[in-house]
Coordinates of C-alpha atoms in Angstrom, one line a residue:
M8 CA 44.2 -54.5 -58.7
A9 CA 45.9 -55.0 -62.0
R10 CA 48.5 -57.2 -60.3
A11 CA 45.8 -59.3 -58.7
R12 CA 44.0 -59.7 -62.0
A13 CA 47.3 -60.6 -63.6
A14 CA 48.0 -63.2 -60.9
G15 CA 44.6 -64.6 -61.4
A16 CA 45.1 -64.7 -65.2
R17 CA 48.3 -66.7 -64.8
G18 CA 46.3 -69.3 -62.8
R19 CA 43.8 -69.8 -65.6
P20 CA 45.8 -71.0 -68.7
G21 CA 42.6 -72.3 -70.3
R22 CA 41.3 -68.7 -70.6
C23 CA 44.5 -66.7 -71.0
G24 CA 46.8 -69.1 -72.5
L25 CA 50.2 -70.3 -71.3
G26 CA 53.0 -67.8 -70.6
G27 CA 50.8 -65.3 -68.7
R28 CA 49.6 -63.3 -71.7
C29 CA 46.7 -61.7 -69.7
G30 CA 49.2 -60.6 -67.1
R31 CA 51.4 -59.0 -69.7
R32 CA 48.4 -57.3 -71.3
A33 CA 47.3 -55.9 -67.9
L34 CA 50.8 -54.6 -67.2
L35 CA 51.0 -53.0 -70.6
A36 CA 47.6 -51.4 -70.1
C37 CA 48.7 -50.1 -66.7
A38 CA 51.9 -48.7 -68.3
A39 CA 50.0 -47.1 -71.1
W40 CA 47.5 -45.5 -68.7
T41 CA 50.3 -44.1 -66.6
A42 CA 52.2 -42.8 -69.6
G43 CA 49.0 -41.1 -70.8
W44 CA 48.6 -39.3 -67.5
V45 CA 52.2 -38.2 -67.5
L46 CA 52.0 -36.9 -71.1
A47 CA 48.7 -35.1 -70.3
A48 CA 50.3 -33.4 -67.3
A49 CA 53.3 -32.4 -69.4
L50 CA 51.1 -30.9 -72.1
L51 CA 49.0 -29.1 -69.5
L52 CA 52.1 -27.5 -67.9
R53 CA 53.4 -26.5 -71.3
A54 CA 50.1 -25.0 -72.5
H55 CA 49.6 -23.2 -69.2
P56 CA 53.0 -22.1 -68.0
G57 CA 51.4 -19.7 -65.5
V58 CA 50.1 -22.6 -63.3
P59 CA 51.6 -21.8 -59.9
S60 CA 54.0 -24.5 -58.5
E61 CA 53.4 -23.6 -54.9
R62 CA 51.1 -21.5 -52.6
C63 CA 52.0 -17.8 -52.3
T64 CA 51.8 -16.8 -48.7
D65 CA 52.8 -13.7 -46.7
E66 CA 54.5 -15.8 -44.0
K67 CA 56.8 -17.5 -46.5
S68 CA 57.5 -14.2 -48.3
R69 CA 58.5 -12.5 -45.1
R70 CA 60.8 -15.4 -44.3
I71 CA 62.5 -15.1 -47.7
L72 CA 63.2 -11.4 -47.1
A73 CA 64.4 -12.0 -43.6
A74 CA 66.9 -14.6 -44.9
L75 CA 68.0 -12.0 -47.6
C76 CA 68.6 -9.4 -44.8
Q77 CA 70.5 -12.0 -42.7
D78 CA 72.8 -12.6 -45.6
Y79 CA 73.3 -8.9 -46.2
R80 CA 74.2 -8.3 -42.6
G81 CA 76.7 -11.1 -42.8
G82 CA 78.3 -9.6 -45.9
A83 CA 77.3 -12.4 -48.3
L84 CA 75.3 -10.1 -50.6
G85 CA 74.7 -6.4 -51.3
G86 CA 72.9 -3.9 -53.4
D87 CA 71.6 -0.4 -53.5
L88 CA 68.3 -1.3 -51.9
C89 CA 69.6 -3.5 -49.1
E90 CA 70.0 -0.6 -46.6
D91 CA 66.4 0.5 -47.2
L92 CA 65.1 -3.0 -46.9
C93 CA 67.1 -4.4 -44.0
E94 CA 68.0 -1.4 -41.8
A95 CA 66.2 1.9 -42.6
G96 CA 62.7 0.4 -43.1
Q97 CA 62.2 2.5 -46.2
L98 CA 61.4 -0.6 -48.3
R99 CA 58.5 -2.4 -46.7
Y100 CA 56.9 -5.7 -47.7
R101 CA 53.2 -5.5 -48.5
R102 CA 52.0 -8.8 -50.0
C103 CA 52.8 -11.8 -52.0
L104 CA 51.8 -11.6 -55.7
Y105 CA 52.7 -15.0 -57.0
Y106 CA 55.2 -17.9 -56.9
E107 CA 55.7 -19.7 -60.2
R108 CA 58.1 -22.6 -60.9
G109 CA 60.6 -21.2 -58.3
K110 CA 60.1 -17.5 -59.3
K111 CA 59.1 -15.2 -56.4
V112 CA 57.2 -12.0 -57.1
L113 CA 56.4 -9.7 -54.1
Q114 CA 54.8 -6.3 -53.7
A115 CA 56.5 -3.7 -51.5
D116 CA 56.5 0.1 -50.8
W117 CA 59.7 1.9 -51.4
R118 CA 59.7 5.4 -49.9
G119 CA 56.0 5.7 -50.6
R120 CA 56.2 4.2 -54.1
P121 CA 54.7 0.8 -54.9
V122 CA 57.3 -1.6 -56.4
V123 CA 57.6 -5.3 -57.3
L124 CA 60.5 -7.4 -56.0
K125 CA 61.4 -10.3 -58.3
S126 CA 63.8 -13.2 -58.3
K127 CA 63.7 -16.5 -60.3
E128 CA 65.0 -18.4 -57.2
E129 CA 64.0 -18.2 -53.5
A130 CA 67.4 -18.4 -51.9
F131 CA 70.6 -16.5 -52.7
S132 CA 72.5 -19.8 -52.3
S133 CA 70.5 -21.3 -55.2
F134 CA 72.7 -19.4 -57.7
P135 CA 76.2 -20.7 -58.6
P136 CA 78.9 -18.6 -57.0
L137 CA 81.3 -16.3 -58.8
G138 CA 84.5 -18.3 -59.3
L139 CA 86.6 -15.1 -59.3
L140 CA 85.9 -14.6 -55.7
D141 CA 87.5 -17.9 -54.7
G142 CA 90.5 -17.1 -52.4
Q143 CA 89.3 -13.5 -51.9
P144 CA 88.9 -12.4 -48.2
E145 CA 85.4 -11.9 -46.9
A146 CA 85.6 -8.2 -47.4
G147 CA 87.6 -8.5 -50.6
G148 CA 86.7 -7.8 -54.3
Q149 CA 88.3 -4.4 -54.7
D150 CA 91.4 -5.9 -56.5
L151 CA 89.5 -7.8 -59.2
P152 CA 90.2 -6.3 -62.6
E153 CA 87.2 -4.6 -64.2
A154 CA 88.2 -6.2 -67.5
E155 CA 87.7 -9.6 -66.1
L156 CA 84.3 -8.6 -64.7
L157 CA 83.2 -7.3 -68.0
V158 CA 84.3 -10.5 -69.8
L159 CA 82.3 -12.6 -67.3
A160 CA 79.3 -10.3 -67.6
A161 CA 79.5 -10.4 -71.4
G162 CA 79.4 -14.2 -71.2
E163 CA 76.3 -14.2 -69.0
A164 CA 74.6 -11.7 -71.2
R165 CA 75.5 -13.8 -74.3
S166 CA 74.0 -16.9 -72.6
A167 CA 70.8 -15.1 -71.5
L168 CA 70.1 -13.0 -74.6
G169 CA 72.1 -14.5 -77.4
L170 CA 73.8 -11.1 -78.0
E171 CA 77.4 -10.2 -78.3
P172 CA 78.7 -7.4 -76.0
A173 CA 78.7 -4.7 -78.7
E174 CA 75.1 -5.6 -79.6
G175 CA 73.7 -5.5 -76.1
G176 CA 75.4 -2.4 -74.7
L177 CA 76.8 -4.0 -71.5
G178 CA 77.7 -0.7 -70.0
R179 CA 74.0 -0.3 -69.2
L180 CA 74.3 -3.1 -66.6
E181 CA 76.2 -0.7 -64.3
L182 CA 78.4 -3.4 -62.9
V183 CA 79.0 -1.5 -59.6
R184 CA 76.7 1.4 -59.1
R185 CA 78.7 3.3 -56.5
G186 CA 81.9 2.9 -54.5
P187 CA 84.6 0.2 -54.8
P188 CA 83.4 -3.4 -55.5
R189 CA 82.9 -5.6 -52.5
R190 CA 82.6 -9.3 -52.3
G191 CA 78.8 -9.2 -51.5
Q192 CA 78.1 -6.7 -54.3
L193 CA 80.0 -8.9 -56.9
A194 CA 78.3 -12.1 -55.7
S195 CA 74.9 -10.3 -56.0
L196 CA 75.6 -9.0 -59.5
W197 CA 76.6 -12.5 -60.5
A198 CA 73.2 -13.9 -59.2
L199 CA 71.4 -11.1 -61.1
L200 CA 73.2 -11.8 -64.3
Q201 CA 71.9 -15.3 -64.3
Q202 CA 68.3 -14.0 -64.5
E203 CA 67.4 -13.4 -68.1
E204 CA 64.6 -10.9 -67.3
F205 CA 66.9 -8.7 -65.2
V206 CA 69.5 -8.7 -67.9
L207 CA 67.0 -7.8 -70.6
L208 CA 65.3 -5.1 -68.6
S209 CA 68.7 -3.6 -67.6
L210 CA 69.7 -3.4 -71.3
L211 CA 66.3 -1.9 -72.3
R212 CA 66.5 0.8 -69.5
G213 CA 66.1 4.2 -71.1
R214 CA 65.6 2.6 -74.5
S215 CA 62.0 1.5 -74.4
P216 CA 58.8 3.1 -73.1
H217 CA 57.3 -0.4 -73.2
A218 CA 59.6 -2.0 -70.6
P219 CA 59.7 -1.2 -66.9
P220 CA 63.1 0.1 -65.7
V221 CA 65.1 -1.8 -63.0
L222 CA 64.9 0.5 -60.0
G223 CA 67.5 -1.2 -57.9
S224 CA 68.4 -4.5 -56.2
C225 CA 69.3 -6.3 -53.1
G226 CA 71.1 -9.6 -53.4
H227 CA 69.3 -11.7 -56.0
F228 CA 66.1 -9.7 -55.9
Y229 CA 65.5 -6.7 -58.2
A230 CA 62.9 -4.0 -58.0
L231 CA 60.5 -2.8 -60.8
E232 CA 57.8 -0.2 -60.8
H233 CA 54.5 -1.7 -59.7
L234 CA 51.8 -1.5 -62.4
A235 CA 48.3 -3.2 -62.3
A236 CA 48.6 -6.2 -64.6
G237 CA 45.9 -7.3 -67.0
S238 CA 43.7 -10.3 -66.4
P239 CA 41.2 -12.4 -68.4
G240 CA 38.8 -11.6 -65.6
H241 CA 38.6 -7.9 -66.7
R242 CA 35.9 -7.3 -69.3
A243 CA 38.4 -5.0 -71.1
L244 CA 41.3 -7.3 -70.2
F245 CA 43.0 -4.4 -68.3
P246 CA 42.0 -2.1 -65.5
L247 CA 41.7 1.2 -67.4
G248 CA 40.4 3.6 -64.8
P249 CA 37.0 5.1 -64.0
D250 CA 34.0 4.3 -66.2
G251 CA 33.4 6.9 -68.9
G252 CA 30.4 5.4 -70.7
R253 CA 30.4 3.7 -74.0
R254 CA 32.3 6.4 -75.8
G255 CA 34.9 6.6 -73.0
Q256 CA 35.3 2.8 -73.1
A257 CA 35.7 2.7 -76.8
R258 CA 38.2 5.6 -76.7
A259 CA 40.3 3.9 -74.0
V260 CA 40.4 0.5 -75.7
S261 CA 41.4 2.2 -79.0
G262 CA 44.2 4.1 -77.3
V263 CA 45.5 1.0 -75.7
A264 CA 45.3 -0.9 -79.0
L265 CA 47.4 1.9 -80.7
S266 CA 50.0 1.5 -78.0
F267 CA 50.1 -2.3 -78.5
L268 CA 50.8 -1.6 -82.2
D269 CA 53.5 0.9 -81.3
M270 CA 55.1 -1.7 -79.0
V271 CA 55.0 -4.3 -81.8
R272 CA 56.7 -1.9 -84.3
H273 CA 59.2 -0.9 -81.6
F274 CA 60.3 -4.4 -80.7
D275 CA 60.4 -5.4 -84.4
H276 CA 62.6 -2.5 -85.6
D277 CA 64.2 -0.4 -83.0
F278 CA 67.0 -2.7 -81.8
A279 CA 69.9 -4.4 -83.5
H280 CA 67.8 -7.6 -83.5
R281 CA 64.0 -8.2 -83.4
L282 CA 62.6 -8.9 -79.9
H283 CA 60.2 -11.8 -79.9
L284 CA 57.4 -12.1 -77.4
C285 CA 56.6 -15.8 -76.8
D286 CA 54.1 -15.5 -74.0
V287 CA 51.4 -12.9 -74.9
K288 CA 48.6 -12.8 -72.4
P289 CA 46.9 -9.9 -70.4
E290 CA 48.7 -10.9 -67.2
N291 CA 52.1 -10.1 -68.8
F292 CA 51.2 -6.5 -69.7
A293 CA 50.1 -3.4 -67.8
I294 CA 48.7 0.0 -68.9
R295 CA 49.9 3.4 -67.7
N296 CA 47.6 6.3 -67.2
D297 CA 48.5 7.7 -70.6
F298 CA 47.6 4.3 -72.2
T299 CA 51.2 3.2 -72.8
V300 CA 51.4 -0.6 -72.8
V301 CA 54.2 -2.0 -70.7
A302 CA 55.6 -5.6 -70.9
I303 CA 55.9 -6.3 -67.2
D304 CA 56.9 -10.0 -67.5
V305 CA 59.5 -10.7 -70.2
D306 CA 60.8 -14.1 -69.0
M307 CA 59.7 -15.4 -72.5
A308 CA 61.0 -12.5 -74.6
F309 CA 64.0 -13.3 -76.8
F310 CA 66.1 -11.4 -79.3
E311 CA 66.5 -12.9 -82.7
P312 CA 69.7 -14.9 -82.2
K313 CA 68.3 -16.6 -79.0
M314 CA 65.0 -17.2 -80.7
R315 CA 66.7 -19.0 -83.6
E316 CA 68.6 -21.1 -81.1
I317 CA 65.4 -22.1 -79.2
L318 CA 63.4 -22.9 -82.3
E319 CA 66.0 -25.0 -84.1
Q320 CA 65.1 -28.4 -82.5
N321 CA 64.4 -32.0 -83.7
C322 CA 60.9 -32.6 -84.9
T323 CA 58.5 -35.0 -86.7
R324 CA 55.7 -32.5 -87.3
D325 CA 55.0 -28.7 -87.2
E326 CA 53.5 -28.9 -83.7
D327 CA 56.9 -30.0 -82.4
C328 CA 58.2 -26.6 -83.4
N329 CA 55.8 -24.6 -81.2
F330 CA 57.5 -22.7 -78.3
F331 CA 54.5 -21.2 -76.5
D332 CA 53.4 -18.3 -78.8
C333 CA 56.5 -18.6 -81.1
F334 CA 56.0 -21.1 -84.0
S335 CA 58.3 -22.5 -86.6
K336 CA 57.9 -25.1 -89.3
C337 CA 59.2 -28.7 -89.4
D338 CA 61.5 -29.8 -92.2
L339 CA 60.2 -33.4 -92.6
R340 CA 63.3 -34.4 -94.6
A341 CA 65.8 -33.2 -92.1
H342 CA 63.5 -33.7 -89.1
R343 CA 64.6 -30.2 -87.8
C344 CA 62.5 -27.1 -87.0
G345 CA 63.3 -24.1 -89.0
A346 CA 65.3 -21.4 -87.1
Q347 CA 63.0 -18.7 -88.6
R348 CA 59.9 -17.9 -86.6
A349 CA 56.8 -18.6 -88.8
N350 CA 54.4 -16.2 -86.9
S351 CA 54.9 -12.7 -85.5
N352 CA 54.4 -10.5 -82.5
L353 CA 51.6 -8.7 -84.4
Q354 CA 49.8 -11.9 -85.3
V355 CA 49.8 -13.1 -81.7
V356 CA 48.7 -9.7 -80.3
C357 CA 45.8 -9.7 -82.8
D358 CA 44.8 -13.2 -81.9
K359 CA 45.1 -13.0 -78.1
I360 CA 44.3 -9.4 -77.3
F361 CA 42.6 -7.6 -80.2
R362 CA 40.1 -10.4 -81.0
H363 CA 38.6 -9.9 -77.5
W364 CA 38.0 -6.3 -78.2
F365 CA 37.1 -6.1 -81.9
S366 CA 35.5 -9.4 -82.9
S367 CA 31.9 -8.8 -81.8
S368 CA 29.3 -7.9 -84.4
R369 CA 26.4 -7.7 -82.0
G370 CA 24.5 -4.7 -80.6
S371 CA 24.8 -0.9 -80.9
S372 CA 28.0 0.9 -80.4
A373 CA 29.6 4.3 -79.9
V374 CA 31.4 3.5 -83.1
S375 CA 29.6 3.4 -86.5
S376 CA 28.8 0.0 -87.9
P377 CA 30.9 0.4 -91.1
L378 CA 34.0 1.4 -89.2
R379 CA 33.4 -1.4 -86.7
G380 CA 33.1 -3.9 -89.5
Q381 CA 36.3 -2.8 -91.1
L382 CA 38.1 -3.0 -87.9
R383 CA 36.7 -6.5 -87.2
A384 CA 37.8 -7.7 -90.6
A385 CA 41.3 -6.2 -90.3
V386 CA 41.8 -8.0 -86.9
Q387 CA 40.6 -11.3 -88.3
E388 CA 43.1 -10.9 -91.2
C389 CA 45.9 -10.0 -88.8
A390 CA 45.2 -12.9 -86.4
A391 CA 44.9 -15.6 -89.1
P392 CA 47.7 -18.2 -89.0
G393 CA 50.3 -17.5 -91.7
A394 CA 49.1 -13.9 -92.2
Q395 CA 51.4 -12.1 -94.6
G396 CA 52.2 -8.4 -95.1
A397 CA 52.7 -7.5 -91.5
P398 CA 53.6 -3.8 -92.2
R399 CA 50.6 -3.4 -94.4
V400 CA 48.3 -5.0 -91.8
L401 CA 49.8 -2.9 -88.9
G402 CA 49.3 0.3 -91.0
R403 CA 45.7 -0.5 -91.8
L404 CA 44.9 -1.3 -88.1
R405 CA 46.6 1.9 -87.0
S406 CA 44.6 4.0 -89.6
L407 CA 41.3 2.4 -88.5
L408 CA 42.0 2.9 -84.8
Q409 CA 42.9 6.6 -85.5
A410 CA 39.6 6.9 -87.4
V411 CA 37.7 5.5 -84.4
L412 CA 39.2 8.1 -82.2
R413 CA 38.4 10.9 -84.7
E414 CA 34.8 9.7 -85.0
L415 CA 34.5 9.6 -81.2
R416 CA 35.9 13.1 -80.8
D417 CA 33.7 14.5 -83.6
G418 CA 30.7 12.9 -82.0
E419 CA 31.6 14.5 -78.6
E420 CA 31.9 17.9 -80.3
L421 CA 28.5 17.6 -81.9
R422 CA 26.7 16.7 -78.7
P423 CA 24.8 19.7 -77.1
G424 CA 26.7 21.1 -74.1
A425 CA 29.6 18.7 -74.6
R426 CA 33.0 20.1 -73.8
S427 CA 35.6 20.0 -76.6
H428 CA 38.6 17.8 -76.1
P429 CA 42.2 18.9 -76.7
R430 CA 43.8 17.6 -79.8
G431 CA 47.4 18.2 -79.0
D432 CA 48.7 15.0 -77.4
S433 CA 50.0 12.5 -80.0
H434 CA 51.6 10.1 -77.5
H435 CA 51.6 6.7 -79.3
G436 CA 49.0 8.0 -81.6
T437 CA 46.6 8.7 -78.8
P438 CA 44.9 12.1 -78.7
G439 CA 44.7 14.1 -75.5
A440 CA 41.0 13.3 -75.3
A441 CA 42.0 9.9 -74.1
R442 CA 44.5 10.7 -71.3
K443 CA 42.3 9.3 -68.5
A444 CA 41.2 5.7 -69.2
P445 CA 37.9 4.1 -68.2
A446 CA 38.3 0.6 -66.8
G447 CA 35.9 -2.1 -65.7
L448 CA 33.4 -2.6 -68.5
S449 CA 29.9 -3.8 -68.0
H450 CA 29.6 -4.8 -71.7
H451 CA 31.8 -5.4 -74.6
P452 CA 33.9 -2.2 -75.3
F453 CA 32.8 -1.9 -78.9
E454 CA 29.1 -2.8 -78.4

């Protein structure tokens, strides 16, 4: 239509002038409209990275695993879970969880245990091959020097995490779990090393209660423990177990909040470099029965060296320095984003998780009004942009949440006929009274 109008405009010089100025205006308007939609789409995808790129179906998921097993039987790939998946029937597909920008996440049962199978690509052939295998026979690989494999693995870990070998502890990657290396095993390891989440979780195995351990792999897919993820659809953000009334709900939320604080402190201080969480939302976390928070999706988690590399980009304003939940400041003289992150894991957790729980000032509660008000003010201070004094704020939040649990416990003990709760369990600051967690909430947990 714009072209037709432009053509008509060129035929009416008295109205539009010579040289087709109306046509040029129409084309410019069309170009601006198109550019606006392209920009809007790009901003939408950046603001909502979880928007699925394709439909998640059981039929396609089964085809993906069938192709994986075909490659295994042909010797192209290997792994300690391949036999159970492809031959013994001990690893059985259950359902498709989601597809997102090429990433495939499937649920399965492994010898009666629910697990998640993950890969950032659908096909094994999507990963660049290992150059060391060029010229090796199909069944070869045994003669490759381990030193060369370690050098290659170190390079991939450095690229994925920004860490040097001594900082990351590459021995934890278990280059070949058992037996002499085979071509398929080495090719599979190479595909796994090109997946940042696999590398990070392998390095955290046994070092963090807040990260799920890698249970095994087959080809380019790796298995993790299946835990029920959070969701904005949950009143309490997370499925926390059977309902325990207002007191039980408040006790559960306080226990989970304490574990979030423990996770923040742990990621900030317990490794050679701070671990930054750049995509904080309920869907990326799960809660164990003992209230331990587990980061189940760490595609957007980066150690300090990698974080600095990501943030240090060209800019014309501060907004250009925002990488999902990790922000930096723009140096307007140099037009470069600062390499130092301006916000923190604690500030984002307070803003995107704690606000939902502790910001309400309405209604009655199992928690006293003065304590509820102090907690609300502390969360608002913590979540404010540019909040300073993170250790002080974290300490204050921890003290207030522990006071909530003491108040709830004391209230239970004063109730006629109420059973006393054990005090002995101090896991992540959570008393034994809160070991079983109430879940779906019919009202705000602190109202």
